[in-house]
Structures are given as structure tokens and as C-alpha cells.
Coordinates of C-alpha atoms in Angstrom, one line a residue:
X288 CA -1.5 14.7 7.4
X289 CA -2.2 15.7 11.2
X290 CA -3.6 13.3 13.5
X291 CA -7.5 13.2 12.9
X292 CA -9.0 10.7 15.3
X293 CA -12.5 11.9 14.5
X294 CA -12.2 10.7 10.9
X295 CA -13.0 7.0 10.1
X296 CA -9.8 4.4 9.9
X297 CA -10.7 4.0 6.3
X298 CA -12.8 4.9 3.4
X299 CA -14.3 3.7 0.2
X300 CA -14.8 5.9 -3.0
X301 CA -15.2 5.9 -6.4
X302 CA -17.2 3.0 -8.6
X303 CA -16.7 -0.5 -7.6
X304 CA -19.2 -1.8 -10.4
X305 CA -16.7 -2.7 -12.3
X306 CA -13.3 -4.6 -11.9
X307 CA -10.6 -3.3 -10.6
X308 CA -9.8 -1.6 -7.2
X309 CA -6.8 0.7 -5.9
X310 CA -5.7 0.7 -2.1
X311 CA -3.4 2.8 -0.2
X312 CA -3.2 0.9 3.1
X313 CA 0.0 2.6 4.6
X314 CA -1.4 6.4 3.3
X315 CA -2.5 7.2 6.7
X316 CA -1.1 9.2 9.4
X317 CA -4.3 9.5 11.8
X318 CA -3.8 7.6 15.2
X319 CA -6.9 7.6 17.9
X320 CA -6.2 9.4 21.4
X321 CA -5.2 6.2 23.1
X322 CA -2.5 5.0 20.6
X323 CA -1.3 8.8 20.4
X324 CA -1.0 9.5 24.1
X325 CA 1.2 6.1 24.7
X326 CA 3.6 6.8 21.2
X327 CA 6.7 8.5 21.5
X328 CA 8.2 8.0 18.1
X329 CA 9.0 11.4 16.1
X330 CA 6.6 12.2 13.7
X331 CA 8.9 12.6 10.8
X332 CA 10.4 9.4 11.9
X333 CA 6.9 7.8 11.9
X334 CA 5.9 9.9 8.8
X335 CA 9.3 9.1 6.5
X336 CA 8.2 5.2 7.3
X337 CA 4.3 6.0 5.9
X338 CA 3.3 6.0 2.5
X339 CA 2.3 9.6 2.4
X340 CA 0.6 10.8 -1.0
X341 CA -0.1 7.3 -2.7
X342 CA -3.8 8.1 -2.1
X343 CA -3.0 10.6 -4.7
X344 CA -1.1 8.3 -6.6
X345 CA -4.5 6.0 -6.9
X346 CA -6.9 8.9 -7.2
X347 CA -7.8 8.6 -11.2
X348 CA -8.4 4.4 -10.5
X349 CA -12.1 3.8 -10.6
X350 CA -12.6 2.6 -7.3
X351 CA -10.7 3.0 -4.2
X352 CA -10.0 1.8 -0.3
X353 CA -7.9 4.4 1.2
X354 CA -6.6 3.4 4.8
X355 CA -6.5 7.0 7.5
X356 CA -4.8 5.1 10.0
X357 CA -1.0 4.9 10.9
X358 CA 0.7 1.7 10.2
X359 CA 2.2 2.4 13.7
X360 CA -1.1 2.4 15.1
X361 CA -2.3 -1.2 13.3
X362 CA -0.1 -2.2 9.9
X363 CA -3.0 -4.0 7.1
X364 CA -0.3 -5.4 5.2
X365 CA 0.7 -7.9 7.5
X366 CA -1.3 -10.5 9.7
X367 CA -3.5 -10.3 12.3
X368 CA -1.1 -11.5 14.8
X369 CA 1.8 -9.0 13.9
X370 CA -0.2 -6.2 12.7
X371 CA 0.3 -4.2 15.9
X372 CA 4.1 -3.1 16.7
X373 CA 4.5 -4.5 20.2
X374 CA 8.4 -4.3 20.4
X375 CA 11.0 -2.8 18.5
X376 CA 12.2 -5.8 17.1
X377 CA 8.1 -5.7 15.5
X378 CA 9.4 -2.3 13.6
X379 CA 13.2 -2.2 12.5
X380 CA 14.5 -1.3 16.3
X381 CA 12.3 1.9 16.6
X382 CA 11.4 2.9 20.0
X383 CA 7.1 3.3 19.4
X384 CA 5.7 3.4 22.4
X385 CA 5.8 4.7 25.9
X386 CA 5.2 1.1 27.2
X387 CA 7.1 -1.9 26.1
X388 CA 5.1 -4.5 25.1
X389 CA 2.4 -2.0 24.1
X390 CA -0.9 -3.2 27.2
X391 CA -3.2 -5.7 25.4
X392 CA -6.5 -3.9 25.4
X393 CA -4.6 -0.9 23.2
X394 CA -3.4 -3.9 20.7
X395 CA -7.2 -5.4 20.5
X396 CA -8.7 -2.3 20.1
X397 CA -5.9 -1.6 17.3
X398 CA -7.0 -5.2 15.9
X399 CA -10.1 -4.6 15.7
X400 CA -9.6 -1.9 12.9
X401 CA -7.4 -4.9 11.2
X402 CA -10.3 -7.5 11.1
X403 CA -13.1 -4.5 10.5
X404 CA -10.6 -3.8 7.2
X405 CA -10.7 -7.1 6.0
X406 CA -14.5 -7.9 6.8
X407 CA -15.6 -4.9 4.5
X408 CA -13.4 -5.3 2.2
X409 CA -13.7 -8.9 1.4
X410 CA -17.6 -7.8 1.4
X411 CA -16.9 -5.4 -1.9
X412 CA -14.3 -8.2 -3.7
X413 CA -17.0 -10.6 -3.2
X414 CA -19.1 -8.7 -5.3
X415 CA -16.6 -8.3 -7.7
X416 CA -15.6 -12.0 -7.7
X417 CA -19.2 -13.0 -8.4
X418 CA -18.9 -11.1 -11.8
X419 CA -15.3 -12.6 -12.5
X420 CA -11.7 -11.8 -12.7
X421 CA -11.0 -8.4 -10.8
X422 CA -7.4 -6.8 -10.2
X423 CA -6.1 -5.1 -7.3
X424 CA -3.7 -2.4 -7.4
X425 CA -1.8 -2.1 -3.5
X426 CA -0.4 0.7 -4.1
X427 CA 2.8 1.4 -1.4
X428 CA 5.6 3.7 -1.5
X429 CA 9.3 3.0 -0.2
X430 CA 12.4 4.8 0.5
X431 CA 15.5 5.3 -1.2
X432 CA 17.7 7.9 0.4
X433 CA 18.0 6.0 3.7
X434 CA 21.5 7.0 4.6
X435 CA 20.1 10.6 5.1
X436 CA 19.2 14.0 3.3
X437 CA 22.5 14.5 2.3
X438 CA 23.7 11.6 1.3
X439 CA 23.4 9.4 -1.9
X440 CA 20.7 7.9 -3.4
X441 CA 20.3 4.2 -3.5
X442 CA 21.7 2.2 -6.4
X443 CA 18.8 2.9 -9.3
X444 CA 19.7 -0.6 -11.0
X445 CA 18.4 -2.1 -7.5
X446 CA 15.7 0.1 -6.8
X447 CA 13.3 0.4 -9.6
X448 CA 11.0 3.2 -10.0
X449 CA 7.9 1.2 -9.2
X450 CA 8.4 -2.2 -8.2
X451 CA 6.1 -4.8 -8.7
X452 CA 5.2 -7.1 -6.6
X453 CA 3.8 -10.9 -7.5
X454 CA 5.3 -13.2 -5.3
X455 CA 1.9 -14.6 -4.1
X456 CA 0.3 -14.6 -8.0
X457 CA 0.1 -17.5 -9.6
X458 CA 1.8 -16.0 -12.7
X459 CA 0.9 -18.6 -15.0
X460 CA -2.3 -17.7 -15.3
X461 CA -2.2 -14.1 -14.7
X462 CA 1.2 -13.1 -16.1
X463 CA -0.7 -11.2 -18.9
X464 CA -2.1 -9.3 -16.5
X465 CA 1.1 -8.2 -14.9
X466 CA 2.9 -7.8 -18.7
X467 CA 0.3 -5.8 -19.6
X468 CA 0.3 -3.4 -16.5
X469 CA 4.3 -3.6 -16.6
X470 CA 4.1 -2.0 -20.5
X471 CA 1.2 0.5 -20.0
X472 CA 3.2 1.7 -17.2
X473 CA 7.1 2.0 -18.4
X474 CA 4.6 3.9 -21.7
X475 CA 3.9 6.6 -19.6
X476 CA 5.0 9.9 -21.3
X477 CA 7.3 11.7 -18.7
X478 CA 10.2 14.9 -18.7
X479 CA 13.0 12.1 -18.1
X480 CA 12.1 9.5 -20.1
X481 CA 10.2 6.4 -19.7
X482 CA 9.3 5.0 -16.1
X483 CA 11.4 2.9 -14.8
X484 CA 9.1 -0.2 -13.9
X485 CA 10.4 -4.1 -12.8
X486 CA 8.9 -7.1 -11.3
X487 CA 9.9 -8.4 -7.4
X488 CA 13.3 -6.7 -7.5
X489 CA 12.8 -5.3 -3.9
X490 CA 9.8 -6.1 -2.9
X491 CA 7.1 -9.1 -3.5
X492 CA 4.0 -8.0 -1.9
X493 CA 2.9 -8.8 1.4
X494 CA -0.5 -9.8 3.6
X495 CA -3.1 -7.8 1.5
X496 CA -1.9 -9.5 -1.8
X497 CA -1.4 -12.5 -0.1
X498 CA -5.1 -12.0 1.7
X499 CA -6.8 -11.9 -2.1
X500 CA -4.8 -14.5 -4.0
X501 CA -5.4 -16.8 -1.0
X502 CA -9.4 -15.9 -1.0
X503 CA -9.7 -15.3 -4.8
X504 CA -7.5 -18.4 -6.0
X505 CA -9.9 -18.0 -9.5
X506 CA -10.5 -14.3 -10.1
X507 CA -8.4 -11.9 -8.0
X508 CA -5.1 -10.7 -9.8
X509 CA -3.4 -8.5 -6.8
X510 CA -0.6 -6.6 -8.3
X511 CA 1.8 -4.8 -4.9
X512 CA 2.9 -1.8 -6.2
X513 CA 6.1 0.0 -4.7
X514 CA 6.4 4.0 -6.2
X515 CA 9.8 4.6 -5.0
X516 CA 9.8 8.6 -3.3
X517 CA 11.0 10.2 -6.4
X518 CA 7.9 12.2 -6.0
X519 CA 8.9 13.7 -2.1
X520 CA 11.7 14.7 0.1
X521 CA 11.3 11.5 2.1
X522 CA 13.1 13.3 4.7
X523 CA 11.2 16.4 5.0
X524 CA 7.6 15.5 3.5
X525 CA 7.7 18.0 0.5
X526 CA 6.0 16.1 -2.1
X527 CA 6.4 17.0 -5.5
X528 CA 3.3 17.8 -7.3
X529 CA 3.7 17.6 -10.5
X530 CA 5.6 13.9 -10.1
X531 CA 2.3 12.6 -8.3
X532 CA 0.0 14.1 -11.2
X533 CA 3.0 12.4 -13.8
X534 CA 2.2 9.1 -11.4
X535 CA -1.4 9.3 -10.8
X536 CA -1.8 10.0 -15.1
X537 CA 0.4 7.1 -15.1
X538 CA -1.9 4.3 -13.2
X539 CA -4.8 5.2 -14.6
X540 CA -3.5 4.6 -18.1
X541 CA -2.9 1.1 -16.8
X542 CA -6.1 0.6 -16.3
X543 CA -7.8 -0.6 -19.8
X544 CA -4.8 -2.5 -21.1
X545 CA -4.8 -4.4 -17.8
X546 CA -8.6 -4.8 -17.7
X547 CA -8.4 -6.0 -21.5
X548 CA -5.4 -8.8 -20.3
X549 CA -7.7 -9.6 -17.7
X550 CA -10.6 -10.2 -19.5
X551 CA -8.7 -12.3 -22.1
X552 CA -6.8 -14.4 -19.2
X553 CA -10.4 -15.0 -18.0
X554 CA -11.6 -16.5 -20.8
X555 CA -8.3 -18.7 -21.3
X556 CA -8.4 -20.5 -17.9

């Protein structure tokens, strides 16, 4: 998780002939030389607000978009025009960068990764879209021992193992969809029991789900998915190994019962 500015901001792998596609926009931890000369945030401060490891999370999902970049550099899951941290107040009150607003040509430049992202992906989900329905998986992470190492958990009745997120879905025609992926997922076989998985308790999804509902009104399903950090010390990186495998096992079950809905809701509309 180093800084890699060599490496592109964001790849595509897997098989995306068929009809569903996993992202981890907020994996990445790379920032180019410009963006890391001018930051002065800590690194674990920066990394405890990334979504390390949900790359992992998506790996068994057919096809995947998996974002290199920081969010601190350029965030994809919000618009264009507050997709690069200017100000603290753009970030929960951390201090980013050296230079407060960050200089204009840095944000463009930053922006440009933003409208690149959306270009080449909305290239691929047209493809899909042409065949019919297709699902996206956002897959995010989020934290839950904010009041330090030491210190209690959050509330698990408020904060849901994965949350997820379909405040931009038009539910009537897709709730299938999300019942079905909600099911397969709370299935999954683990050492303390079933997972614990709820619709839009903490989060509702943001631009990216937003972005394809918005484009896709007819055949993308976008589900925001929120793996609480059950599966790392948030505070000192450590992931668990054996909880992402548990997690990753778990996704990729979702897959056929979700494609089936899918398929079904398709031919209902």
C-alpha cells in the first residue's frame, strides 16, 4: 500500500462479458509526486480513512474496476466539483495539504483522473447495458472504532456488518435484486454465525451509484456496499486474512442468486 505513482490510477480485470461488475474506488493509497509533495496529512490518518483491502474483498466477482489512487488525492464517489479536498471543511476538518485551497492546476490535473474514470467506465457499462440489466457491486469499507484503539466499539445494532446502500435505486423495480443479494449474503457460512447484513442503516450510497442509476434508469442495479473493518485493525492496518477470504467467499456467493433476481426483474418490467 506504499505510494506507487508509476502504476496507473486504476485498472480493469477479470470478464466483463457478462453482467455484473465489482469496484473498489476508495482501495487505493497511490498519490502522483505533485499531490504527495504538497500533502501533509499522516499516513495512517490518510490510510484509517481509505478502504484498504476491499480489492480483496471483490476479488472472486467476475469482473472488476479497482481504483490505485487516494481518495485524498481525487475521491470517485463524489462529484466532479467536490471530488478534490480543497479545504478542511471538504474532508471532516483534516489538515491535507501544505497549501490551503490546494493551487488549481494540482485540482485539474487531479480531475482529470475523475472524468478519465467515468469516461472508461461508462464505455464498459455501455456494453453491458446494450445486452440488458447488469448490477454493480461498490464495494466500500467504514470504520467503527472511531473513538480510538482502545476504546469501545460502535454500537453493532447501528452499525451493520455490511451496509447496504440503495438510496438512489429505484427499489420497486429492483428490490429483488437487493433481497436476493441481502439473503445470499447474511447465508454465508462463518465461525460467529451468520453475517450481519441491513439495508441504508448508515450509509445510502453516494456519486458512483448515483452516476449508474442516473445513466442506466433501465438496466443498472448499483448496490453501495459498506464491509464494516471487522476484517483490520482500522487503527494500525493489520488486516485479518482469514475475515477477507470469509468476505471475499461471501460476495462471490452473491453473485448467481443476484444475477438470477436480475434476470427475472428484467423480464417483469
Amino acid at each position: 500500500m506504499s505510494d506507487n505513482p508509476s502504476r496507473d490510477a486504476f485498472t480493469f480485470a477479470g470478464d466483463w462479458s457478462g453482467q455484473l461488475v465489482a469496484t473498489s474506488i476508495h482501495a487505493g493509497h497511490d498519490l502522483r509526486d505533485e499531490t504527495a509533495d504538497l500533502i501533509v496529512l499522516d499516513e495512517e490518518t490518510r490510510l484509517r480513512e481509505e478502504d484498504p483491502f476491499t480489492e480483496q474483498i471483490a476479488s472472486l466477482c467476475p469482473a472488476r474496476l479497482v481504483v490505485h489512487r487516494s481518495r485524498f488525492e481525487v475521491d470517485l464517489n463524489r462529484e466532479r466539483d467536490a471530488a478534490v479536498y480543497r479545504r478542511p471543511s471538504d474532508c471532516w476538518g483534516l489538515e491535507v495539504w501544505r497549501e490551503s485551497p490546494l493551487p488549481d492546476d494540482v485540482s485539474e490535473r487531479s480531475l482529470a483522473v475523475h472524468d478519465d474514470f467515468y469516461a472508461r467506465l461508462g464505455e464498459r457499462l455501455d456494453e453491458m447495458a446494450a445486452r440488458g440489466p447488469f448490477v454493480l457491486y461498490d464495494v466500500h469499507s467504514y470504520n467503527h472504532r472511531r473513538d480510538g484503539a482502545d476504546e469501545p466499539e460502535a454500537e453493532p445494532e447501528d452499525n451493520p456488518e455490511v451496509n447496504v446502500g440503495t438510496g438512489s435505486l429505484d427499489r420497486d423495480r429492483w428490490g429483488d435484486v437487493v433481497d436476493a443479494f441481502i439473503e445470499s449474503l447474511s447465508g454465508t457460512g462463518t465461525a460467529g454465525g451468520e453475517i450481519d447484513v441491513r439495508e441504508n442503516v448508515r450509509f445510502q450510497g453516494a456519486n458512483l451509484a448515483g452516476w449508474v442509476h442516473e445513466r442506466y434508469p433501465d438496466h443498472g442495479v448499483a448496490l453501495a456496499l459498506e464491509f464494516k473493518k471487522t476484517y483490520m485493525d482500522e487503527w494500525t492496518g493489520e488486516p485479518d486474512r482469514a475475515r477477507i477470504a470469509t468476505l471475499s467467499r461471501g460476495l462471490a456467493g452473491t453473485v448467481e442468486p443476484v444475477l438470477r433476481a436480475l434476470a427475472s426483474a428484467g423480464r417483469d418490467r
